[in-house]
Amino acid sequence: MNLVADGFRLYRERFLSILLLSFTIVFPILIVHALMTNYVYAVTSFLDGGVVGDFTNGMLVLLFLMIAQIPFIVFTRYEQEGSEHPLRSTYFAFTQRGFSAYLFAMVYCALVVAGFAVFIIPGLIIMILLFLTPYISILRDQPMRRSWKTALRLGKKHFVRIFLLLVLVSLAELILEFGVLYGMSYVTTNYLIILFTQMVLNTVLFPLVVIIITMHVMDWKRKTWL
């Protein structure tokens, strides 16, 4: 619980810097995601009832998730280490690690989708076991290709904790988001306004989720000498 409180405190104290990071990195990614998924739904919905659109949406969510969380993992680390210019250093680190994160995300998505295609459980297991790879890469200052084995070991050791952490923080975000959108439905039914509101909410709340997860991974790192 202390780690969650620490995450909230960092989020509150550095809110403007985190918001700047999120609106310059996460928000553009969400716009691209919305454009791509809506285009696919529009083109294919009359053929298969939206199956292709759902598949594309799932792939893009995983892909963009792996990329979008990078700056907040870096920012949290720099803040915890007392870096002199954490915001500027985060942007610089993102430009360095963005492409490698994209390559890993492509492989990660392919493995998870293959697992879900075989059966739901293998896909879920793969998703959790390799989820911490970007965190390990950043916290240990090493390439993604050298981090997945450590992430795999950590994933096996803390499988239930990682699963519960992802479920709880995601559920809390979804409940808050649902509450706001439900209230918006009484004000307007315009799809673009609702979509824009949803993207803004995700832009504001997503960093908090990543910060809380990063706090836990840093704690596991200290305890297990990763």
mmCIF file of C-alpha atoms in Angstrom, residues 36-221:
data_model
loop_
_atom_site.group_PDB
_atom_site.id
_atom_site.type_symbol
_atom_site.label_atom_id
_atom_site.label_comp_id
_atom_site.label_asym_id
_atom_site.label_seq_id
_atom_site.Cartn_x
_atom_site.Cartn_y
_atom_site.Cartn_z
ATOM 1 C CA MET A 36 -6.616 3.488 -37.252
ATOM 2 C CA THR A 37 -9.188 1.434 -35.335
ATOM 3 C CA ASN A 38 -12.159 3.491 -36.511
ATOM 4 C CA TYR A 39 -10.948 3.217 -40.102
ATOM 5 C CA VAL A 40 -10.635 -0.574 -39.816
ATOM 6 C CA TYR A 41 -14.070 -0.846 -38.184
ATOM 7 C CA ALA A 42 -15.595 1.291 -40.936
ATOM 8 C CA VAL A 43 -14.015 -0.751 -43.726
ATOM 9 C CA THR A 44 -14.560 -4.265 -42.331
ATOM 10 C CA SER A 45 -17.612 -4.162 -40.045
ATOM 11 C CA PHE A 46 -20.065 -5.115 -42.815
ATOM 12 C CA LEU A 47 -17.956 -8.188 -43.643
ATOM 13 C CA ASP A 48 -17.413 -9.884 -40.285
ATOM 14 C CA GLY A 49 -19.422 -8.032 -37.683
ATOM 15 C CA GLY A 50 -16.371 -6.168 -36.347
ATOM 16 C CA VAL A 51 -14.059 -9.127 -35.669
ATOM 17 C CA VAL A 52 -11.202 -7.629 -37.689
ATOM 18 C CA GLY A 53 -11.736 -4.282 -35.977
ATOM 19 C CA ASP A 54 -11.647 -5.902 -32.524
ATOM 20 C CA PHE A 55 -8.477 -7.793 -33.439
ATOM 21 C CA THR A 56 -6.817 -4.624 -34.760
ATOM 22 C CA ASN A 57 -7.857 -2.677 -31.681
ATOM 23 C CA GLY A 58 -6.395 -5.327 -29.367
ATOM 24 C CA MET A 59 -3.122 -5.421 -31.288
ATOM 25 C CA LEU A 60 -2.780 -1.643 -31.300
ATOM 26 C CA VAL A 61 -3.598 -1.353 -27.590
ATOM 27 C CA LEU A 62 -0.775 -3.765 -26.729
ATOM 28 C CA LEU A 63 1.598 -2.148 -29.202
ATOM 29 C CA PHE A 64 0.994 1.410 -28.062
ATOM 30 C CA LEU A 65 0.918 0.389 -24.387
ATOM 31 C CA MET A 66 4.481 -0.916 -24.609
ATOM 32 C CA ILE A 67 5.650 2.305 -26.246
ATOM 33 C CA ALA A 68 3.608 4.858 -24.287
ATOM 34 C CA GLN A 69 4.705 3.632 -20.862
ATOM 35 C CA ILE A 70 8.422 4.173 -21.578
ATOM 36 C CA PRO A 71 8.614 7.899 -20.663
ATOM 37 C CA PHE A 72 6.856 7.394 -17.324
ATOM 38 C CA ILE A 73 9.066 4.487 -16.336
ATOM 39 C CA VAL A 74 12.083 6.669 -17.107
ATOM 40 C CA PHE A 75 10.613 9.707 -15.343
ATOM 41 C CA THR A 76 9.798 7.706 -12.206
ATOM 42 C CA ARG A 77 13.298 6.291 -12.090
ATOM 43 C CA TYR A 78 14.920 9.719 -12.487
ATOM 44 C CA GLU A 79 12.661 11.214 -9.828
ATOM 45 C CA GLN A 80 13.457 8.423 -7.381
ATOM 46 C CA GLU A 81 17.172 8.815 -8.060
ATOM 47 C CA GLY A 82 17.015 12.587 -7.590
ATOM 48 C CA SER A 83 17.998 13.499 -11.148
ATOM 49 C CA GLU A 84 18.628 17.208 -11.677
ATOM 50 C CA HIS A 85 16.539 17.535 -14.865
ATOM 51 C CA PRO A 86 14.170 14.551 -14.947
ATOM 52 C CA LEU A 87 11.786 15.954 -17.564
ATOM 53 C CA ARG A 88 14.457 16.873 -20.093
ATOM 54 C CA SER A 89 16.294 13.610 -19.438
ATOM 55 C CA THR A 90 13.069 11.672 -19.971
ATOM 56 C CA TYR A 91 12.474 13.163 -23.409
ATOM 57 C CA PHE A 92 16.073 12.395 -24.359
ATOM 58 C CA ALA A 93 15.792 8.816 -23.091
ATOM 59 C CA PHE A 94 12.529 8.316 -24.981
ATOM 60 C CA THR A 95 14.127 9.352 -28.262
ATOM 61 C CA GLN A 96 16.906 6.847 -27.583
ATOM 62 C CA ARG A 97 14.675 3.953 -26.515
ATOM 63 C CA GLY A 98 11.554 4.583 -28.574
ATOM 64 C CA PHE A 99 12.562 2.512 -31.599
ATOM 65 C CA SER A 100 13.788 -0.461 -29.586
ATOM 66 C CA ALA A 101 10.551 -0.306 -27.574
ATOM 67 C CA TYR A 102 8.622 -0.389 -30.844
ATOM 68 C CA LEU A 103 10.535 -3.463 -32.061
ATOM 69 C CA PHE A 104 9.979 -5.264 -28.772
ATOM 70 C CA ALA A 105 6.311 -4.289 -28.809
ATOM 71 C CA MET A 106 5.901 -5.856 -32.249
ATOM 72 C CA VAL A 107 7.395 -9.158 -31.052
ATOM 73 C CA TYR A 108 5.450 -8.987 -27.796
ATOM 74 C CA CYS A 109 2.153 -8.426 -29.597
ATOM 75 C CA ALA A 110 2.850 -11.271 -32.030
ATOM 76 C CA LEU A 111 3.583 -13.692 -29.178
ATOM 77 C CA VAL A 112 0.539 -12.638 -27.141
ATOM 78 C CA VAL A 113 -1.802 -12.819 -30.132
ATOM 79 C CA ALA A 114 -0.393 -16.236 -31.079
ATOM 80 C CA GLY A 115 -1.023 -17.375 -27.514
ATOM 81 C CA PHE A 116 -4.597 -16.103 -27.574
ATOM 82 C CA ALA A 117 -5.130 -17.751 -30.961
ATOM 83 C CA VAL A 118 -4.155 -21.133 -29.529
ATOM 84 C CA PHE A 119 -6.178 -20.594 -26.363
ATOM 85 C CA ILE A 120 -6.881 -17.607 -24.130
ATOM 86 C CA ILE A 121 -4.755 -18.768 -21.173
ATOM 87 C CA PRO A 122 -1.408 -19.099 -23.055
ATOM 88 C CA GLY A 123 -1.835 -15.579 -24.394
ATOM 89 C CA LEU A 124 -2.550 -14.228 -20.924
ATOM 90 C CA ILE A 125 0.465 -16.046 -19.461
ATOM 91 C CA ILE A 126 2.798 -14.704 -22.166
ATOM 92 C CA MET A 127 1.419 -11.196 -21.706
ATOM 93 C CA ILE A 128 2.133 -11.218 -17.961
ATOM 94 C CA LEU A 129 5.490 -13.030 -18.077
ATOM 95 C CA LEU A 130 7.032 -10.588 -20.566
ATOM 96 C CA PHE A 131 5.148 -7.461 -19.540
ATOM 97 C CA LEU A 132 7.958 -6.122 -17.339
ATOM 98 C CA THR A 133 10.618 -6.235 -20.087
ATOM 99 C CA PRO A 134 10.566 -2.435 -20.714
ATOM 100 C CA TYR A 135 10.747 -1.815 -16.959
ATOM 101 C CA ILE A 136 13.778 -4.074 -16.545
ATOM 102 C CA SER A 137 15.436 -2.547 -19.606
ATOM 103 C CA ILE A 138 15.140 0.983 -18.239
ATOM 104 C CA LEU A 139 15.890 0.224 -14.602
ATOM 105 C CA ARG A 140 18.985 -1.786 -15.528
ATOM 106 C CA ASP A 141 20.140 0.421 -18.416
ATOM 107 C CA GLN A 142 20.290 -2.402 -20.892
ATOM 108 C CA PRO A 143 18.731 -3.187 -24.298
ATOM 109 C CA MET A 144 15.333 -4.847 -24.560
ATOM 110 C CA ARG A 145 16.893 -7.937 -26.114
ATOM 111 C CA ARG A 146 18.923 -8.493 -22.943
ATOM 112 C CA SER A 147 16.069 -7.722 -20.548
ATOM 113 C CA TRP A 148 13.385 -10.234 -21.472
ATOM 114 C CA LYS A 149 15.062 -13.140 -19.639
ATOM 115 C CA THR A 150 15.188 -11.168 -16.393
ATOM 116 C CA ALA A 151 11.600 -10.045 -16.961
ATOM 117 C CA LEU A 152 10.640 -13.666 -17.510
ATOM 118 C CA ARG A 153 12.256 -14.744 -14.220
ATOM 119 C CA LEU A 154 10.615 -11.861 -12.386
ATOM 120 C CA GLY A 155 7.320 -12.644 -14.090
ATOM 121 C CA LYS A 156 7.458 -16.240 -12.887
ATOM 122 C CA LYS A 157 8.348 -15.197 -9.348
ATOM 123 C CA HIS A 158 5.708 -12.489 -9.045
ATOM 124 C CA PHE A 159 3.145 -13.802 -11.539
ATOM 125 C CA VAL A 160 0.128 -13.466 -9.241
ATOM 126 C CA ARG A 161 1.265 -10.069 -7.944
ATOM 127 C CA ILE A 162 1.777 -8.725 -11.462
ATOM 128 C CA PHE A 163 -1.592 -10.072 -12.573
ATOM 129 C CA LEU A 164 -3.419 -8.601 -9.577
ATOM 130 C CA LEU A 165 -1.563 -5.294 -9.867
ATOM 131 C CA LEU A 166 -2.489 -4.931 -13.537
ATOM 132 C CA VAL A 167 -6.088 -5.920 -12.868
ATOM 133 C CA LEU A 168 -6.561 -3.628 -9.868
ATOM 134 C CA VAL A 169 -4.991 -0.477 -11.300
ATOM 135 C CA SER A 170 -6.679 -1.016 -14.673
ATOM 136 C CA LEU A 171 -10.023 -1.666 -12.998
ATOM 137 C CA ALA A 172 -9.721 1.481 -10.901
ATOM 138 C CA GLU A 173 -8.940 3.495 -14.042
ATOM 139 C CA LEU A 174 -11.856 1.932 -15.946
ATOM 140 C CA ILE A 175 -14.325 2.616 -13.130
ATOM 141 C CA LEU A 176 -13.290 6.265 -12.944
ATOM 142 C CA GLU A 177 -13.371 6.576 -16.723
ATOM 143 C CA PHE A 178 -16.795 4.905 -16.901
ATOM 144 C CA GLY A 179 -18.136 7.266 -14.251
ATOM 145 C CA VAL A 180 -17.006 10.347 -16.150
ATOM 146 C CA LEU A 181 -18.238 9.053 -19.518
ATOM 147 C CA TYR A 182 -21.564 8.036 -17.991
ATOM 148 C CA GLY A 183 -21.969 11.567 -16.705
ATOM 149 C CA MET A 184 -21.007 12.910 -20.132
ATOM 150 C CA SER A 185 -23.772 10.839 -21.721
ATOM 151 C CA TYR A 186 -26.305 13.066 -19.979
ATOM 152 C CA VAL A 187 -24.685 16.146 -21.488
ATOM 153 C CA THR A 188 -24.046 15.008 -25.063
ATOM 154 C CA THR A 189 -24.320 11.981 -27.321
ATOM 155 C CA ASN A 190 -21.881 13.331 -29.892
ATOM 156 C CA TYR A 191 -19.398 10.546 -30.638
ATOM 157 C CA LEU A 192 -16.421 12.842 -31.281
ATOM 158 C CA ILE A 193 -16.906 14.722 -28.013
ATOM 159 C CA ILE A 194 -17.198 11.472 -26.053
ATOM 160 C CA LEU A 195 -14.141 10.033 -27.847
ATOM 161 C CA PHE A 196 -12.129 13.179 -27.137
ATOM 162 C CA THR A 197 -13.140 13.072 -23.466
ATOM 163 C CA GLN A 198 -12.104 9.432 -23.246
ATOM 164 C CA MET A 199 -8.704 10.188 -24.803
ATOM 165 C CA VAL A 200 -8.115 13.084 -22.398
ATOM 166 C CA LEU A 201 -9.019 10.849 -19.444
ATOM 167 C CA ASN A 202 -6.633 8.138 -20.633
ATOM 168 C CA THR A 203 -3.932 10.747 -21.150
ATOM 169 C CA VAL A 204 -4.321 11.983 -17.575
ATOM 170 C CA LEU A 205 -4.762 8.613 -15.824
ATOM 171 C CA PHE A 206 -2.394 6.366 -17.781
ATOM 172 C CA PRO A 207 0.815 7.869 -16.284
ATOM 173 C CA LEU A 208 -0.436 7.140 -12.754
ATOM 174 C CA VAL A 209 -0.898 3.451 -13.615
ATOM 175 C CA VAL A 210 2.635 3.208 -15.030
ATOM 176 C CA ILE A 211 4.145 5.083 -12.085
ATOM 177 C CA ILE A 212 2.514 2.717 -9.569
ATOM 178 C CA ILE A 213 3.727 -0.339 -11.495
ATOM 179 C CA THR A 214 7.231 1.152 -11.749
ATOM 180 C CA MET A 215 7.296 1.727 -7.995
ATOM 181 C CA HIS A 216 6.564 -1.953 -7.435
ATOM 182 C CA VAL A 217 9.179 -3.128 -9.942
ATOM 183 C CA MET A 218 11.819 -0.881 -8.365
ATOM 184 C CA ASP A 219 10.934 -2.362 -4.982
ATOM 185 C CA TRP A 220 11.276 -5.912 -6.348
ATOM 186 C CA LYS A 221 14.576 -4.895 -7.921
#
